[in-house]
Amino acid sequence: MSALEVEDLRISLRGTVLVDGVSFAIRDGGRACLLGASGSGKTLIARAVVGQLPAGAVATGSVRVHGTEVLGVPTSKRPPGARPAMVFQDSAVALNPLVRVREQLAHPLRRRRALPRAEAFRAAARLGERVGLPAELLDAFPQELSGGQRQRACLALALACEARLLVADEPTTALDVVTQAQVLDVLGAETAAGAGTSVLFITHDFAVAAAVCRDAVVLDSGRVVERGPLREIFGKPQDPCTQVLVGAARAASLDGARGPRAPHAAEARQTAGPARDGRPFFELDRLSKAFPARSRAARGWSRPGPAPAAKQSALAATALHPTDLAIAPSERVGIVGVSGSGKTTLLRIMLGLEPGDHGSVRCDGRAVLPAGARELRWYRRRVQYVPQDPANTLDPRMEVRDLIAEPLVGLGHDGDREAAVLEALESVGLSRHHLARRRDELSGGQAQRVAIARAIVTRPDFLLADEPVSGLDLPNRERVVGLLARLADERGMGLLVVSHDLSVVASLCERALVLDAGRIVEDRPTPDLLSRPAHFRTRELLAAVPPLPV
């Protein structure tokens, strides 16, 4: 019996056909991946399998899980053997922000195994360990974790359901390459001979797909355009859509990023250091940040109520050790590091979204920290932000046109707002047809592009981007990387890019910083750092990059 059989699946939304006659099957204990560009229908197919199609969607055809017809049947009304577990693309939405991670992992364990509370918590800790989530983080709320840590919690939650079919929708997009390799190893172990778990893996990354699956189905505009062994598809793509995906995969590899196109302006400027043009644009002086230990066990405090202030201070988790950093106007700097190394914390402090404990941040000589929100209006005009999780930052009630126009309204833009919105939208690969859509009507990649359009619509002097292309398929990733490079060249706009994707940093940035446990351990020109890594963490990051299926 097949674990999953999809026959002639058609899905339409508001009269538009989004999935058109898709058929494929996965054998029991097998692994197959759906490959395709953003908006090709991959996620809709996954949601049909797990019974979570969006409201208003009309689906016909057949979806059978272990022989049971499930199309149109909510998960709660299916028999236990026909309930797949799912790892969602956006971990910030998949986890309940009001419930600690340990409780969320323990809930399915108690329901399925009838475990006592204490035993369920111990089992949750073992699950966390399997996916690389330390026990002390299980007492945190999801919003207290980094993006990579949240994604590992999502994988642990799916494994806790003990389902025979696991649907993984872009499960590694938010992860650094070291954690990604660990998660892929877990997925491989769960579907090894005798494990009994089948996997439907959804991705736009050929290298990641090759680490998990042998077979692939390539989608374009809701139709199957190619299917077969993954290595054969990559080696000899037949369909033009597949050829575009393969070309983008080669360009997005580290070897491709080191080619003639990268970095775009470093040779022209012949940079000599972060303050080459006089006063730096950004100056960080002894900037540091610590967070209280999350659990009483981690604090060594077991009595009711909070621990004494001195005890909490002594055992606080240091996210950023005292850091000095100078970045020149128009400079392009990349920050890389494993999940939880302090990358996003540093970025949020520089944006004025989070206070530092000590030290200062200055922009072009003016204080950013310490300062109040109302005092930073000038700063918002000069510096904009691309967030990691667009689902957390895009208002689900607003249309795309209003989402992109919002910064213009808030900062008092006097020009033609409609023209500025259209220019930004088209620059990130979307069209005017997307203007009336809302967040829930966008794919993950499209939502990320809207977030980028919001950031560039004000034409800032400097762009601070937290994983700006992590949710994009490879062709659109290359388009956005090229867009950011072109904007930086044409407008003299500086870039500070946080990314777990070393090829993004190699493509965009002339200078690279490696963070490890809240400390900058390397700060060198990007080509030099990639070719001659000095720190063990840099070498680990390079070694974990998955190879292309050649």
PDB file of C-alpha atoms in Angstrom, residues 238-438:
ATOM      1  CA  GLN A 238      13.845  18.645 -19.930  1.00  0.00           C
ATOM      2  CA  ASP A 239      11.224  21.304 -19.182  1.00  0.00           C
ATOM      3  CA  PRO A 240      12.152  25.015 -19.497  1.00  0.00           C
ATOM      4  CA  CYS A 241      10.859  25.621 -15.951  1.00  0.00           C
ATOM      5  CA  THR A 242      13.147  22.914 -14.577  1.00  0.00           C
ATOM      6  CA  GLN A 243      16.064  24.325 -16.554  1.00  0.00           C
ATOM      7  CA  VAL A 244      15.502  27.724 -14.916  1.00  0.00           C
ATOM      8  CA  LEU A 245      15.423  26.114 -11.452  1.00  0.00           C
ATOM      9  CA  VAL A 246      18.621  24.155 -12.102  1.00  0.00           C
ATOM     10  CA  GLY A 247      20.404  27.242 -13.454  1.00  0.00           C
ATOM     11  CA  ALA A 248      19.369  29.232 -10.393  1.00  0.00           C
ATOM     12  CA  ALA A 249      20.560  26.417  -8.115  1.00  0.00           C
ATOM     13  CA  ARG A 250      23.995  26.466  -9.699  1.00  0.00           C
ATOM     14  CA  ALA A 251      24.170  30.273  -9.441  1.00  0.00           C
ATOM     15  CA  ALA A 252      23.094  30.133  -5.783  1.00  0.00           C
ATOM     16  CA  SER A 253      25.810  27.667  -4.816  1.00  0.00           C
ATOM     17  CA  LEU A 254      28.983  28.896  -3.148  1.00  0.00           C
ATOM     18  CA  ASP A 255      30.938  28.264  -6.357  1.00  0.00           C
ATOM     19  CA  GLY A 256      28.392  30.265  -8.333  1.00  0.00           C
ATOM     20  CA  ALA A 257      28.386  33.096  -5.806  1.00  0.00           C
ATOM     21  CA  ARG A 258      32.180  33.305  -6.011  1.00  0.00           C
ATOM     22  CA  GLY A 259      31.915  33.780  -9.778  1.00  0.00           C
ATOM     23  CA  PRO A 260      32.205  37.000 -11.802  1.00  0.00           C
ATOM     24  CA  ARG A 261      28.921  38.443 -10.503  1.00  0.00           C
ATOM     25  CA  ALA A 262      29.967  38.658  -6.856  1.00  0.00           C
ATOM     26  CA  PRO A 263      30.460  40.905  -5.109  1.00  0.00           C
ATOM     27  CA  HIS A 264      29.044  43.504  -7.479  1.00  0.00           C
ATOM     28  CA  ALA A 265      30.751  46.691  -6.358  1.00  0.00           C
ATOM     29  CA  ALA A 266      33.623  45.594  -4.170  1.00  0.00           C
ATOM     30  CA  GLU A 267      36.213  45.749  -6.941  1.00  0.00           C
ATOM     31  CA  ALA A 268      35.013  49.140  -8.143  1.00  0.00           C
ATOM     32  CA  ARG A 269      35.255  50.692  -4.704  1.00  0.00           C
ATOM     33  CA  GLN A 270      38.525  48.994  -3.694  1.00  0.00           C
ATOM     34  CA  THR A 271      37.546  49.180  -0.042  1.00  0.00           C
ATOM     35  CA  ALA A 272      40.233  49.525   2.565  1.00  0.00           C
ATOM     36  CA  GLY A 273      38.207  49.284   5.790  1.00  0.00           C
ATOM     37  CA  PRO A 274      34.978  50.202   7.489  1.00  0.00           C
ATOM     38  CA  ALA A 275      35.746  53.937   7.789  1.00  0.00           C
ATOM     39  CA  ARG A 276      37.296  54.498   4.369  1.00  0.00           C
ATOM     40  CA  ASP A 277      35.225  57.609   3.553  1.00  0.00           C
ATOM     41  CA  GLY A 278      35.734  59.409   6.862  1.00  0.00           C
ATOM     42  CA  ARG A 279      33.118  59.091   9.577  1.00  0.00           C
ATOM     43  CA  PRO A 280      31.417  55.664   9.676  1.00  0.00           C
ATOM     44  CA  PHE A 281      27.693  55.431   9.004  1.00  0.00           C
ATOM     45  CA  PHE A 282      27.261  53.035  11.940  1.00  0.00           C
ATOM     46  CA  GLU A 283      29.353  53.038  15.115  1.00  0.00           C
ATOM     47  CA  LEU A 284      28.829  50.469  17.870  1.00  0.00           C
ATOM     48  CA  ASP A 285      30.751  51.088  21.085  1.00  0.00           C
ATOM     49  CA  ARG A 286      30.936  48.271  23.663  1.00  0.00           C
ATOM     50  CA  LEU A 287      27.377  47.209  22.847  1.00  0.00           C
ATOM     51  CA  SER A 288      26.111  44.275  24.931  1.00  0.00           C
ATOM     52  CA  LYS A 289      22.876  42.463  25.725  1.00  0.00           C
ATOM     53  CA  ALA A 290      21.852  39.715  28.151  1.00  0.00           C
ATOM     54  CA  PHE A 291      18.517  38.005  28.720  1.00  0.00           C
ATOM     55  CA  PRO A 292      17.323  36.488  32.013  1.00  0.00           C
ATOM     56  CA  ALA A 293      17.665  32.726  32.302  1.00  0.00           C
ATOM     57  CA  ARG A 294      14.357  31.319  31.079  1.00  0.00           C
ATOM     58  CA  SER A 295      13.685  28.516  33.535  1.00  0.00           C
ATOM     59  CA  ARG A 296      13.952  28.147  37.283  1.00  0.00           C
ATOM     60  CA  ALA A 297      16.030  25.033  36.712  1.00  0.00           C
ATOM     61  CA  ALA A 298      18.464  26.992  34.533  1.00  0.00           C
ATOM     62  CA  ARG A 299      18.632  29.686  37.209  1.00  0.00           C
ATOM     63  CA  GLY A 300      19.198  27.144  39.956  1.00  0.00           C
ATOM     64  CA  TRP A 301      16.116  28.505  41.742  1.00  0.00           C
ATOM     65  CA  SER A 302      13.293  26.170  42.759  1.00  0.00           C
ATOM     66  CA  ARG A 303      11.246  28.119  45.330  1.00  0.00           C
ATOM     67  CA  PRO A 304       7.983  29.805  44.245  1.00  0.00           C
ATOM     68  CA  GLY A 305       8.249  33.308  42.827  1.00  0.00           C
ATOM     69  CA  PRO A 306      11.078  34.995  40.974  1.00  0.00           C
ATOM     70  CA  ALA A 307      14.685  34.548  41.938  1.00  0.00           C
ATOM     71  CA  PRO A 308      16.475  37.473  43.599  1.00  0.00           C
ATOM     72  CA  ALA A 309      17.730  40.116  41.199  1.00  0.00           C
ATOM     73  CA  ALA A 310      21.356  39.347  41.986  1.00  0.00           C
ATOM     74  CA  LYS A 311      20.782  35.649  41.273  1.00  0.00           C
ATOM     75  CA  GLN A 312      19.058  36.397  37.924  1.00  0.00           C
ATOM     76  CA  SER A 313      21.784  38.830  36.890  1.00  0.00           C
ATOM     77  CA  ALA A 314      24.556  36.380  37.680  1.00  0.00           C
ATOM     78  CA  LEU A 315      22.979  33.602  35.638  1.00  0.00           C
ATOM     79  CA  ALA A 316      21.548  35.648  32.745  1.00  0.00           C
ATOM     80  CA  ALA A 317      22.151  34.378  29.224  1.00  0.00           C
ATOM     81  CA  THR A 318      24.494  36.723  27.370  1.00  0.00           C
ATOM     82  CA  ALA A 319      23.237  37.170  23.806  1.00  0.00           C
ATOM     83  CA  LEU A 320      25.830  39.793  22.852  1.00  0.00           C
ATOM     84  CA  HIS A 321      29.154  40.365  24.567  1.00  0.00           C
ATOM     85  CA  PRO A 322      30.660  43.896  24.506  1.00  0.00           C
ATOM     86  CA  THR A 323      31.013  44.590  20.783  1.00  0.00           C
ATOM     87  CA  ASP A 324      32.766  47.340  18.816  1.00  0.00           C
ATOM     88  CA  LEU A 325      31.875  47.705  15.146  1.00  0.00           C
ATOM     89  CA  ALA A 326      32.183  50.414  12.501  1.00  0.00           C
ATOM     90  CA  ILE A 327      30.441  50.289   9.110  1.00  0.00           C
ATOM     91  CA  ALA A 328      31.086  52.839   6.380  1.00  0.00           C
ATOM     92  CA  PRO A 329      28.458  54.563   4.217  1.00  0.00           C
ATOM     93  CA  SER A 330      27.442  52.355   1.264  1.00  0.00           C
ATOM     94  CA  GLU A 331      29.374  49.406   2.656  1.00  0.00           C
ATOM     95  CA  ARG A 332      27.921  45.924   2.306  1.00  0.00           C
ATOM     96  CA  VAL A 333      28.459  43.739   5.348  1.00  0.00           C
ATOM     97  CA  GLY A 334      27.242  40.191   5.956  1.00  0.00           C
ATOM     98  CA  ILE A 335      26.766  38.599   9.361  1.00  0.00           C
ATOM     99  CA  VAL A 336      26.729  34.801   9.557  1.00  0.00           C
ATOM    100  CA  GLY A 337      26.602  32.357  12.421  1.00  0.00           C
ATOM    101  CA  VAL A 338      24.706  29.385  13.757  1.00  0.00           C
ATOM    102  CA  SER A 339      21.222  29.788  15.161  1.00  0.00           C
ATOM    103  CA  GLY A 340      21.266  31.603  18.512  1.00  0.00           C
ATOM    104  CA  SER A 341      24.690  33.179  17.972  1.00  0.00           C
ATOM    105  CA  GLY A 342      23.315  36.711  18.480  1.00  0.00           C
ATOM    106  CA  LYS A 343      22.858  37.834  14.858  1.00  0.00           C
ATOM    107  CA  THR A 344      19.229  38.937  15.143  1.00  0.00           C
ATOM    108  CA  THR A 345      19.776  40.446  18.602  1.00  0.00           C
ATOM    109  CA  LEU A 346      22.556  42.646  17.214  1.00  0.00           C
ATOM    110  CA  LEU A 347      20.358  43.700  14.300  1.00  0.00           C
ATOM    111  CA  ARG A 348      17.357  44.537  16.491  1.00  0.00           C
ATOM    112  CA  ILE A 349      19.466  46.690  18.803  1.00  0.00           C
ATOM    113  CA  MET A 350      20.925  48.537  15.819  1.00  0.00           C
ATOM    114  CA  LEU A 351      17.376  49.186  14.591  1.00  0.00           C
ATOM    115  CA  GLY A 352      16.324  50.619  17.932  1.00  0.00           C
ATOM    116  CA  LEU A 353      13.717  47.854  18.320  1.00  0.00           C
ATOM    117  CA  GLU A 354      15.376  46.494  21.442  1.00  0.00           C
ATOM    118  CA  PRO A 355      17.503  48.257  24.053  1.00  0.00           C
ATOM    119  CA  GLY A 356      21.070  47.259  24.717  1.00  0.00           C
ATOM    120  CA  ASP A 357      22.188  46.749  28.291  1.00  0.00           C
ATOM    121  CA  HIS A 358      25.391  48.732  27.857  1.00  0.00           C
ATOM    122  CA  GLY A 359      27.160  50.658  25.128  1.00  0.00           C
ATOM    123  CA  SER A 360      25.877  52.867  22.332  1.00  0.00           C
ATOM    124  CA  VAL A 361      24.826  52.874  18.669  1.00  0.00           C
ATOM    125  CA  ARG A 362      25.399  55.949  16.498  1.00  0.00           C
ATOM    126  CA  CYS A 363      24.266  56.596  12.932  1.00  0.00           C
ATOM    127  CA  ASP A 364      26.244  59.175  10.980  1.00  0.00           C
ATOM    128  CA  GLY A 365      27.343  60.688  14.273  1.00  0.00           C
ATOM    129  CA  ARG A 366      23.855  60.858  15.865  1.00  0.00           C
ATOM    130  CA  ALA A 367      22.811  58.690  18.792  1.00  0.00           C
ATOM    131  CA  VAL A 368      20.381  55.878  18.043  1.00  0.00           C
ATOM    132  CA  LEU A 369      20.717  54.246  21.446  1.00  0.00           C
ATOM    133  CA  PRO A 370      19.856  55.321  23.984  1.00  0.00           C
ATOM    134  CA  ALA A 371      16.858  57.172  22.474  1.00  0.00           C
ATOM    135  CA  GLY A 372      13.046  56.976  22.545  1.00  0.00           C
ATOM    136  CA  ALA A 373      10.875  55.791  19.649  1.00  0.00           C
ATOM    137  CA  ARG A 374       9.575  59.293  18.878  1.00  0.00           C
ATOM    138  CA  GLU A 375      13.137  60.598  18.682  1.00  0.00           C
ATOM    139  CA  LEU A 376      14.048  58.123  15.915  1.00  0.00           C
ATOM    140  CA  ARG A 377      11.833  59.400  13.090  1.00  0.00           C
ATOM    141  CA  TRP A 378      14.896  60.754  11.304  1.00  0.00           C
ATOM    142  CA  TYR A 379      16.533  57.342  11.668  1.00  0.00           C
ATOM    143  CA  ARG A 380      13.586  55.484  10.124  1.00  0.00           C
ATOM    144  CA  ARG A 381      13.893  57.653   7.036  1.00  0.00           C
ATOM    145  CA  ARG A 382      17.533  56.686   6.609  1.00  0.00           C
ATOM    146  CA  VAL A 383      17.502  53.051   7.734  1.00  0.00           C
ATOM    147  CA  GLN A 384      14.911  50.389   6.908  1.00  0.00           C
ATOM    148  CA  TYR A 385      14.465  46.764   7.913  1.00  0.00           C
ATOM    149  CA  VAL A 386      13.625  43.503   6.146  1.00  0.00           C
ATOM    150  CA  PRO A 387      12.382  41.048   8.824  1.00  0.00           C
ATOM    151  CA  GLN A 388      12.917  37.306   8.889  1.00  0.00           C
ATOM    152  CA  ASP A 389       9.258  36.358   9.481  1.00  0.00           C
ATOM    153  CA  PRO A 390       6.910  38.262   7.132  1.00  0.00           C
ATOM    154  CA  ALA A 391       3.884  36.479   8.607  1.00  0.00           C
ATOM    155  CA  ASN A 392       4.634  38.245  11.913  1.00  0.00           C
ATOM    156  CA  THR A 393       5.047  41.703  10.387  1.00  0.00           C
ATOM    157  CA  LEU A 394       2.399  41.851   7.648  1.00  0.00           C
ATOM    158  CA  ASP A 395      -1.063  42.788   8.934  1.00  0.00           C
ATOM    159  CA  PRO A 396      -3.461  40.046   7.710  1.00  0.00           C
ATOM    160  CA  ARG A 397      -6.295  42.608   7.425  1.00  0.00           C
ATOM    161  CA  MET A 398      -4.457  44.901   4.998  1.00  0.00           C
ATOM    162  CA  GLU A 399      -4.121  44.557   1.241  1.00  0.00           C
ATOM    163  CA  VAL A 400      -0.661  44.468  -0.303  1.00  0.00           C
ATOM    164  CA  ARG A 401      -1.008  47.998  -1.687  1.00  0.00           C
ATOM    165  CA  ASP A 402      -1.606  49.336   1.833  1.00  0.00           C
ATOM    166  CA  LEU A 403       1.134  47.219   3.391  1.00  0.00           C
ATOM    167  CA  ILE A 404       3.742  48.648   1.024  1.00  0.00           C
ATOM    168  CA  ALA A 405       2.382  52.197   1.308  1.00  0.00           C
ATOM    169  CA  GLU A 406       2.329  52.143   5.124  1.00  0.00           C
ATOM    170  CA  PRO A 407       5.972  53.291   5.591  1.00  0.00           C
ATOM    171  CA  LEU A 408       5.369  56.143   3.134  1.00  0.00           C
ATOM    172  CA  VAL A 409       2.358  57.306   5.138  1.00  0.00           C
ATOM    173  CA  GLY A 410       4.072  56.911   8.491  1.00  0.00           C
ATOM    174  CA  LEU A 411       7.142  58.879   7.416  1.00  0.00           C
ATOM    175  CA  GLY A 412       5.197  61.615   5.632  1.00  0.00           C
ATOM    176  CA  HIS A 413       6.230  60.851   2.036  1.00  0.00           C
ATOM    177  CA  ASP A 414       5.000  63.704  -0.189  1.00  0.00           C
ATOM    178  CA  GLY A 415       5.527  62.143  -3.637  1.00  0.00           C
ATOM    179  CA  ASP A 416       3.322  59.907  -5.778  1.00  0.00           C
ATOM    180  CA  ARG A 417       2.676  57.074  -3.363  1.00  0.00           C
ATOM    181  CA  GLU A 418       0.906  54.842  -5.871  1.00  0.00           C
ATOM    182  CA  ALA A 419       3.815  55.049  -8.322  1.00  0.00           C
ATOM    183  CA  ALA A 420       6.306  54.338  -5.527  1.00  0.00           C
ATOM    184  CA  VAL A 421       4.299  51.286  -4.428  1.00  0.00           C
ATOM    185  CA  LEU A 422       4.134  49.900  -7.981  1.00  0.00           C
ATOM    186  CA  GLU A 423       7.860  50.454  -8.518  1.00  0.00           C
ATOM    187  CA  ALA A 424       8.737  48.620  -5.307  1.00  0.00           C
ATOM    188  CA  LEU A 425       6.299  45.798  -6.059  1.00  0.00           C
ATOM    189  CA  GLU A 426       7.644  45.201  -9.553  1.00  0.00           C
ATOM    190  CA  SER A 427      11.237  45.450  -8.315  1.00  0.00           C
ATOM    191  CA  VAL A 428      10.733  42.359  -6.154  1.00  0.00           C
ATOM    192  CA  GLY A 429       9.109  40.323  -8.917  1.00  0.00           C
ATOM    193  CA  LEU A 430       5.413  40.860  -8.163  1.00  0.00           C
ATOM    194  CA  SER A 431       2.791  42.561 -10.344  1.00  0.00           C
ATOM    195  CA  ARG A 432      -0.165  44.875  -9.871  1.00  0.00           C
ATOM    196  CA  HIS A 433      -2.371  41.753  -9.706  1.00  0.00           C
ATOM    197  CA  HIS A 434      -1.031  41.214  -6.187  1.00  0.00           C
ATOM    198  CA  LEU A 435      -2.104  44.644  -4.940  1.00  0.00           C
ATOM    199  CA  ALA A 436      -5.534  43.517  -3.726  1.00  0.00           C
ATOM    200  CA  ARG A 437      -4.311  40.358  -2.021  1.00  0.00           C
ATOM    201  CA  ARG A 438      -3.910  39.892   1.710  1.00  0.00           C
TER     202      ARG A 438
END
